[in-house]
Coordinates of C-alpha atoms in Angstrom, one line a residue:
Chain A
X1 CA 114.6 75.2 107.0
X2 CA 115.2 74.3 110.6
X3 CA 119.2 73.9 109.9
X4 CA 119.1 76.6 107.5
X5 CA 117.9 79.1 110.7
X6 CA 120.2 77.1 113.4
X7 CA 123.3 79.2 111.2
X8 CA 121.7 81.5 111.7
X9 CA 120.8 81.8 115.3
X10 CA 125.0 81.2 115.9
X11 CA 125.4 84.5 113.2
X12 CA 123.0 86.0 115.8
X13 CA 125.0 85.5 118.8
X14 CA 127.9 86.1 116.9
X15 CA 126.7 89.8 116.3
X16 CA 125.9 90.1 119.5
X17 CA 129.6 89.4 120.6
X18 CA 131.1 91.6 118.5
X19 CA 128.6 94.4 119.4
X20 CA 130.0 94.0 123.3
X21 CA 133.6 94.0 122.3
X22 CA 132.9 97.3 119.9
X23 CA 132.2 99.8 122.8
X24 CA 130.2 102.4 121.3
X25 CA 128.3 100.2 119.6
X26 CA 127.3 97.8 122.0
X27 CA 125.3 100.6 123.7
X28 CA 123.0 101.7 120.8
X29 CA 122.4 98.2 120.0
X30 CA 121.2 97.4 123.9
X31 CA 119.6 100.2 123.8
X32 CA 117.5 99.7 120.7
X33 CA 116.7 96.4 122.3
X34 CA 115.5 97.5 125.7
X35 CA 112.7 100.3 123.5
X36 CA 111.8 97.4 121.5
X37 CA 111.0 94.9 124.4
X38 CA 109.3 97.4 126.3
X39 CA 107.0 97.9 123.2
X40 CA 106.7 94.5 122.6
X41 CA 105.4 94.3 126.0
X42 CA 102.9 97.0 126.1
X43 CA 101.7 96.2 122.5
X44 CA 101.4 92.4 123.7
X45 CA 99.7 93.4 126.6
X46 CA 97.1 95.4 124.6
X47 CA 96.5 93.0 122.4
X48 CA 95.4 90.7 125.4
X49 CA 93.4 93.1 127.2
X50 CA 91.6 94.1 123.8
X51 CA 91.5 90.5 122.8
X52 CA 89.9 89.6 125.2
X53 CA 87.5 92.5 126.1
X54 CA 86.0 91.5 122.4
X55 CA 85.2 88.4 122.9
X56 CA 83.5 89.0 126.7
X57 CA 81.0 92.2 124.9
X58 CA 80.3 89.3 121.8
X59 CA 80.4 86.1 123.8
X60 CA 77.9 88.0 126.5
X61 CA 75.6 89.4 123.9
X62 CA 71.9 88.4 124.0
X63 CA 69.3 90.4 123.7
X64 CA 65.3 89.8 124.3
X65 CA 62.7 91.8 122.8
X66 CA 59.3 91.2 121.7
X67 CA 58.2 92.1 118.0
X68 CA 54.6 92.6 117.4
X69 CA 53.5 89.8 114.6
X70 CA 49.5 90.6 113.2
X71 CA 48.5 86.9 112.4
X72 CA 45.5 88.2 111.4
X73 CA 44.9 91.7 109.5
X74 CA 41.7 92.2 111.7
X75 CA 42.9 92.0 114.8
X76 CA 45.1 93.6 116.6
X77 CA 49.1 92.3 116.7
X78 CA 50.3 90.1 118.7
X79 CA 53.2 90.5 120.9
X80 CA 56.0 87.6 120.3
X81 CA 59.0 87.9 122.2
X82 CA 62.7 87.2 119.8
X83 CA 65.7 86.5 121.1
X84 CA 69.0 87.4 119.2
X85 CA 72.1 85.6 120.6
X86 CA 75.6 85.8 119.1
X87 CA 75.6 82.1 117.9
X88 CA 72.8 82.3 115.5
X89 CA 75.2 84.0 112.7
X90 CA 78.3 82.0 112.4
X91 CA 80.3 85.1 111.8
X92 CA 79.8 86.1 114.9
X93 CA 81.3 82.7 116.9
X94 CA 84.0 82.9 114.2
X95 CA 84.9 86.6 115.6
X96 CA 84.3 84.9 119.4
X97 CA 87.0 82.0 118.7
X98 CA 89.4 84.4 117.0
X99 CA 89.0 86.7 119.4
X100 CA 89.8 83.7 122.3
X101 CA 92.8 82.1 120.3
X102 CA 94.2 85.8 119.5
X103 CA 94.0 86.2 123.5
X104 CA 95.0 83.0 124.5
X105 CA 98.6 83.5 122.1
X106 CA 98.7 86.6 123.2
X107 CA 99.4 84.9 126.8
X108 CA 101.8 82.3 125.7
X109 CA 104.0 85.1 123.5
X110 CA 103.9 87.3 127.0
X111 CA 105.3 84.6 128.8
X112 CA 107.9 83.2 125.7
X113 CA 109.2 86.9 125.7
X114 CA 109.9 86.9 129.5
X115 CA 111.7 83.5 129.1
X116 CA 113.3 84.9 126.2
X117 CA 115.2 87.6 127.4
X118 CA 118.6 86.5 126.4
X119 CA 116.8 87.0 122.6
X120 CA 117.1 83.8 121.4
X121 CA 116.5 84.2 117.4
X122 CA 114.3 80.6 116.8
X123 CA 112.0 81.7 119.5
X124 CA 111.8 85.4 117.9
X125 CA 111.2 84.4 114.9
X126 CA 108.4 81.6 115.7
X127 CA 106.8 84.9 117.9
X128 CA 106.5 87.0 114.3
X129 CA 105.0 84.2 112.5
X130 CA 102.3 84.1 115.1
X131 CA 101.9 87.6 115.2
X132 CA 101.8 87.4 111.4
X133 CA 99.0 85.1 111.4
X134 CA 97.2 86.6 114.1
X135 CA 96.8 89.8 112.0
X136 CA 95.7 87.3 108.7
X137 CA 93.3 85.4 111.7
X138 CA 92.0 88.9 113.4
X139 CA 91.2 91.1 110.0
X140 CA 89.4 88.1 107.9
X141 CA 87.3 87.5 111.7
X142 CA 86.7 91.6 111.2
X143 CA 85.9 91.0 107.7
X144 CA 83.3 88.4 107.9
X145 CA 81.6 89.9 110.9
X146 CA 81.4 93.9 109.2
X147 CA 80.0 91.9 106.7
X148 CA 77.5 90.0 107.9
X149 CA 76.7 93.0 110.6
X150 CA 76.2 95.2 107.6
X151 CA 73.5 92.9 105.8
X152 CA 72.1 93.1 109.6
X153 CA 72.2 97.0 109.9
X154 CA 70.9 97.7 106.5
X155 CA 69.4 94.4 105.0
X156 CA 69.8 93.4 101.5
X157 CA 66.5 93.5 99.1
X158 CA 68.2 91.8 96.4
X159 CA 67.7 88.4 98.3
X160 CA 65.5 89.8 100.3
X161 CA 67.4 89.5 103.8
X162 CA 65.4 91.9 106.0
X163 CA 67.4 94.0 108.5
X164 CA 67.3 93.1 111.8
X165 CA 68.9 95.8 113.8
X166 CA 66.2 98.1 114.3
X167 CA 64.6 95.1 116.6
X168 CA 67.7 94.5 118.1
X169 CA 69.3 97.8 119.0
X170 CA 71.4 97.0 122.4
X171 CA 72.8 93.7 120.3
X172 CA 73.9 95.8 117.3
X173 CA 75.6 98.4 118.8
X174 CA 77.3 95.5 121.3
X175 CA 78.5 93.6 118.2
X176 CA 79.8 96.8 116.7
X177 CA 81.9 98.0 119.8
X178 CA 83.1 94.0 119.8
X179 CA 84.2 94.8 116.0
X180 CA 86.3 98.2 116.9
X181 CA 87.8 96.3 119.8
X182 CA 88.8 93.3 117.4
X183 CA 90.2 96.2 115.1
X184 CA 92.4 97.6 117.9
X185 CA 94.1 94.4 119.1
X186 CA 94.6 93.5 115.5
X187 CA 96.2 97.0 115.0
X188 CA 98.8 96.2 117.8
X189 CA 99.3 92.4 116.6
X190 CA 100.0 94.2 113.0
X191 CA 102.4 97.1 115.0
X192 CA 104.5 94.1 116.7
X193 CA 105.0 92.6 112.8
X194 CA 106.7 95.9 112.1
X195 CA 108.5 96.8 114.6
X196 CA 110.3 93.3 114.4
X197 CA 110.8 94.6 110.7
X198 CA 112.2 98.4 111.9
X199 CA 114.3 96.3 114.8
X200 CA 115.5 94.6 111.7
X201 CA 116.3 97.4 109.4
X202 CA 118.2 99.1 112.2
X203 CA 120.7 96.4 112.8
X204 CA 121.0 96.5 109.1
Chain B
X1 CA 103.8 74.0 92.2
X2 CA 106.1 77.7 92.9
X3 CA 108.6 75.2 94.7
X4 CA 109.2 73.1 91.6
X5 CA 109.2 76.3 89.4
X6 CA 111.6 78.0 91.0
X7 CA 113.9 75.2 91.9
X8 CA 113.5 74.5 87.8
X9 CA 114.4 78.1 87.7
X10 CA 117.8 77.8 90.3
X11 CA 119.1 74.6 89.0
X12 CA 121.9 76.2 86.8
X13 CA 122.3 79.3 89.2
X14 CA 125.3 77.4 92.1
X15 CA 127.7 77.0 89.0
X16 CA 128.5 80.6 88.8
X17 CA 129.0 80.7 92.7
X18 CA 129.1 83.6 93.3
X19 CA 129.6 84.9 97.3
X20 CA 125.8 86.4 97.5
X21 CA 124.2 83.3 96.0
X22 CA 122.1 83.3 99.1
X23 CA 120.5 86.9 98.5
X24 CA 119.7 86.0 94.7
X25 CA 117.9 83.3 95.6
X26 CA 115.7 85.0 97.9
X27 CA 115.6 87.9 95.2
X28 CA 114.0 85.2 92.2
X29 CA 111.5 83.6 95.0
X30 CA 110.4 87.0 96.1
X31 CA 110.1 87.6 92.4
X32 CA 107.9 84.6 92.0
X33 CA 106.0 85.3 94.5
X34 CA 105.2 88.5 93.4
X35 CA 103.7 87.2 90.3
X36 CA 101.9 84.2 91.6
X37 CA 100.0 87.2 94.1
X38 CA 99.1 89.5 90.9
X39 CA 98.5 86.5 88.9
X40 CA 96.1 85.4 91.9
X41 CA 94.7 88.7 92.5
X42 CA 94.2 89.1 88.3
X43 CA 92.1 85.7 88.4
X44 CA 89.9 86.1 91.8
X45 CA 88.8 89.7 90.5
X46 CA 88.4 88.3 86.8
X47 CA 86.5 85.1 88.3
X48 CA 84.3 86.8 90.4
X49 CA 83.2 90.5 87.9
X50 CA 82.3 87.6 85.3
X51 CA 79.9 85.7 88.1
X52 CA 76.8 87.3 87.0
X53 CA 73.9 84.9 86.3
X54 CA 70.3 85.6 85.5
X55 CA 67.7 82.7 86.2
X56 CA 63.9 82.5 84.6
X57 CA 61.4 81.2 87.2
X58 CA 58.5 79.6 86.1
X59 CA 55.6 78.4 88.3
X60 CA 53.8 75.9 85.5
X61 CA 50.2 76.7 86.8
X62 CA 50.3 79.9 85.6
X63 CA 51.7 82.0 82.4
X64 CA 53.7 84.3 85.1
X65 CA 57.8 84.4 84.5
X66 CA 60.5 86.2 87.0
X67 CA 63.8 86.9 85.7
X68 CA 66.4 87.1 88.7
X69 CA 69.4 88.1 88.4
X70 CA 72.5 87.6 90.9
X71 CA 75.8 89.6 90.4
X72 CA 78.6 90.6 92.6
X73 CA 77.9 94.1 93.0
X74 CA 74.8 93.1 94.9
X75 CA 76.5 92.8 98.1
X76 CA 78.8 95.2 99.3
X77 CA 81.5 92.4 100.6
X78 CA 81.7 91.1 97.0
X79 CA 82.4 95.0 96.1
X80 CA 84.6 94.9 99.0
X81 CA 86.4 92.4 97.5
X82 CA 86.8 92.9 94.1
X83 CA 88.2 96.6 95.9
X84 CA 90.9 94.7 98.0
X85 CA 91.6 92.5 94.6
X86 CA 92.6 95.6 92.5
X87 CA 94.5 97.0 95.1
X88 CA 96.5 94.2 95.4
X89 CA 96.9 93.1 92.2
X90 CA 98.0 96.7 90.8
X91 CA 100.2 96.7 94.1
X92 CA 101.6 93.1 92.7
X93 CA 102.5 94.6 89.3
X94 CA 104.8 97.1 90.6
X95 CA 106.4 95.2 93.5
X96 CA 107.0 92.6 90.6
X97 CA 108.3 95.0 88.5
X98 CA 110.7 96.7 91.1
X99 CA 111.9 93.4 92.6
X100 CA 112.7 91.8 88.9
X101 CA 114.9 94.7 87.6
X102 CA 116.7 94.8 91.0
X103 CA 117.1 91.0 90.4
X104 CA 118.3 91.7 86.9
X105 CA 121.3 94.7 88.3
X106 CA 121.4 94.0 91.9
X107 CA 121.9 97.5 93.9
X108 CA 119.0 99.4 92.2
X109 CA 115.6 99.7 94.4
X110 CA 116.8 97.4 97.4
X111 CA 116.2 100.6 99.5
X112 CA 112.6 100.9 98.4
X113 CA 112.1 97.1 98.2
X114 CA 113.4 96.4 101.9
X115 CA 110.6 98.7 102.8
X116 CA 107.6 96.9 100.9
X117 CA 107.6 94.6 103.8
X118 CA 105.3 97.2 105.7
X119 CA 103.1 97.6 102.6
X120 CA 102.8 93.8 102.1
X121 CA 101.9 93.3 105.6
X122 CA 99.0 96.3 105.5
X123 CA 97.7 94.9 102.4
X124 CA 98.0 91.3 103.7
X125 CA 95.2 92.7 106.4
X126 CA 93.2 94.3 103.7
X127 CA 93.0 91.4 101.5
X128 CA 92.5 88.9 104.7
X129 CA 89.5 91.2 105.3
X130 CA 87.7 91.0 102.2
X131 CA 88.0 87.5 102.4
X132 CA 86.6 87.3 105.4
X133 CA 83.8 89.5 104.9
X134 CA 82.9 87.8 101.0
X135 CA 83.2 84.2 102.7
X136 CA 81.0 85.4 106.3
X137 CA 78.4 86.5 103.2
X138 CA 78.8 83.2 101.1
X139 CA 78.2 81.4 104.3
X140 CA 75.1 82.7 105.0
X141 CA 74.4 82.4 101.6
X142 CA 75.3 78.7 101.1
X143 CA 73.6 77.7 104.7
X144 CA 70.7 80.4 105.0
X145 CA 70.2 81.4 108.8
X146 CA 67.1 80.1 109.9
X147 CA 66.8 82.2 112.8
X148 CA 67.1 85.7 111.2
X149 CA 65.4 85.0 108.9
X150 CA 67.8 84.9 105.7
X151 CA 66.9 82.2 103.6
X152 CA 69.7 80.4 101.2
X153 CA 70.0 81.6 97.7
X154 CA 72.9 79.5 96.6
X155 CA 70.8 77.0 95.5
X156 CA 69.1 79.0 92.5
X157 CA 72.2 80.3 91.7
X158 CA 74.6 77.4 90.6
X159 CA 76.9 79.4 88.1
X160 CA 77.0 82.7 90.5
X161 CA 77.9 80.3 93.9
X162 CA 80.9 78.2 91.9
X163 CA 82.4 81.7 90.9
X164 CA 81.8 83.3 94.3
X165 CA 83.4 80.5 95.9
X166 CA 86.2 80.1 93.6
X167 CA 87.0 83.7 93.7
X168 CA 87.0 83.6 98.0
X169 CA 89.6 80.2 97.2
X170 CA 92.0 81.8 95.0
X171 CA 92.3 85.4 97.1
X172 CA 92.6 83.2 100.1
X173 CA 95.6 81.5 98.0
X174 CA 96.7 85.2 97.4
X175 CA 96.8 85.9 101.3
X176 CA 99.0 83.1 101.8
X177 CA 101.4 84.2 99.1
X178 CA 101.4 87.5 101.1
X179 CA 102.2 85.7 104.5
X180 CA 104.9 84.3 102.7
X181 CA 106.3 87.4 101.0
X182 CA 106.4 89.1 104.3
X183 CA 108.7 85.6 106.0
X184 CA 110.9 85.9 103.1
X185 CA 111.8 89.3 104.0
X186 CA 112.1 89.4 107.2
X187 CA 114.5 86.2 106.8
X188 CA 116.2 87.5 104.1
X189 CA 116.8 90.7 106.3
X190 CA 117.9 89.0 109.4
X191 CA 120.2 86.9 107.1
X192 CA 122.0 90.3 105.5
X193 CA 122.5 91.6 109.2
X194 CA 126.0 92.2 109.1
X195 CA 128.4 89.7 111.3

């Protein structure tokens, strides 16, 4: 695999010789290039920003309240205070540490695209695998987390899993917005995947 | 297990030698791969509509009986899934199609196929989804969540969990197919850049 790509990476450079000796050509391929990076940058830098806003409204979720509990029918209920904190459901510190290793690539692929100006192909292409399995890593963390919110938001009587969210209202609506951030950063990780492809299919 | 079937498959292929021996062999694994995903995505949705499972309690002191019943369609992750499953695996059938009869007279459908990349990548988040979501339900399932509230249920069900469990395996095994599929073309694509 690693020699196969090496050929490659020369047939790579090699293009990119004869592009600068064509004339005309040269200039729609740079400037094809340039759009692309400066996408590649923005959408990077989204997925960052999003990233890690997701993790900070999950990570920082807790929520106190107190739920009245009759011990005994006769007397009056008794106030108990209930905590919810985002660790309790494992779901939920599955989205956190997606959300933190999404962010945390998200830095080191900022920083390998600045180095990697020149567009060195073995560095390009180890960028789109990433991304690729950042969007596999983001949407199943999505997944599990709609999921398990759901059986939150509207219980499930078959098994008789109560709902919890109309105690914990503030918590709820924090892991949903945490959810629709996830979504957004794993919309631009899934954007950089295809426009590698389009880049691709352009220099076709 | 695909690497020893197609390399069974390639063996004879070099003698002919011909100049885009390259391509076709990226044409025959995407081919495979096509089928391992709808074969994949056939299994997981057969595996898990057949996981339903009714149980008799009995409490011995007293005459009283409870029938409960556990099926996939009580959970809307497991619907979720079996959703994503069909999609995929009806997606699988014509990609497998497309990509064998361009295999057998190279020219026909590259167009379209070099452009299923997108779709395999969009359904590659779908499926990864319902994964997720079936397998963050199975969890709580399996373990219970003592602080909610949400007691375990696995353990009555022994039939319902093996399926539920096997059926989040194999789509996970049809995920990675489609992480594949998508490498292979995006290699194959930057190899046919012309030099």
């Amino acid at each position: 695999m690693e020699s196969q790509y090496k050929t490659g990476n020369n047939g790579g450079i090699e293009t990119g010789a004869n592009y600068t000796t064509n004339g005309r050509g040269s200039e729609v391929a740079v400037a094809n290039k340039k759009s692309f990076r400066g996408w590649d940058f923005v959408l990077r830098l989204l997925a960052l920003a999003l990233s890690l806003a997701a993790a900070v409204v999950l990570g920082v979720n807790k929520q106190t309240t107190t739920m009245p509990v009759s011990l005994v029918p006769s007397l009056p209920p008794v106030n108990v205070p209930v905590t919810a904190k985002f660790h309790y459901l494992s779901a939920f510190t599955y989205l956190v540490v997606a959300n933190a290793i999404a962010g945390g690539y998200a830095v080191i692929s900022l920083l390998l695209a600045l180095a990697n100006r020149r567009g060195n192909k073995a560095i390009s292409l180890l960028t789109m695998i990433l991304d690729l399995a950042m969007v596999a890593l983001l949407f199943s963390a999505i997944g599990a987390s709609l999921a398990v919110g759901l059986i939150g938001y509207k219980g499930n009587s078959h098994v008789r899993w109560d709902k919890v969210c109309n105690v914990f209202g503030r918590f709820c609506h924090q892991v949903a917005a945490s959810v629709a951030l996830t979504a957004a950063s794993a919309g631009a990780f899934f954007l950089l995947v295809i426009l590698i492809v389009f880049n691709l299919h352009k220099r076709h | 297990m695909a690497a020893t079937e197609t390399t069974g498959k390639v063996a004879p292929e070099p003698i002919k030698a011909e100049p885009p021996s390259v391509t076709k062999y990226f044409a025959l694994v995407e081919v495979v791969l096509r089928f391992l995903l709808f074969a994949s995505a056939l299994v997981a949705v057969l595996v898990l509509v057949t996981s339903k499972q009714t149980k008799r309690l009995q409490f011995p002191p007293f005459p009283l009986v409870i029938t409960m019943t556990a099926k996939f369609n009580q959970s809307p992750a497991f619907i979720y899934l079996v959703a994503a499953l069909s999609v995929t695996g009806f997606y699988a059938v014509i990609s497998t199609l497309l990509s064998f009869y361009s295999l057998l007279k190279p020219g026909y459908f590259t167009k379209a196929l070099s452009h299923f990349v997108v779709l395999d990548v969009l359904l590659l988040g779908i499926l990864a989804s319902a994964t997720g979501a079936a397998g963050g339900v199975a969890y709580i399932g399996l373990k219970g969540d003592s602080q909610v509230g949400w007691m375990k249920v696995f353990n009555i069900y022994g039939k319902f969990c093996r399926h539920v469990g096997a059926s989040i395996a194999i789509s996970l095994f049809g995920s990675i197919v489609l992480v594949l599929l998508v490498l292979l073309s995006v290699y194959s694509l930057s190899k046919k850049i012309p030099k």
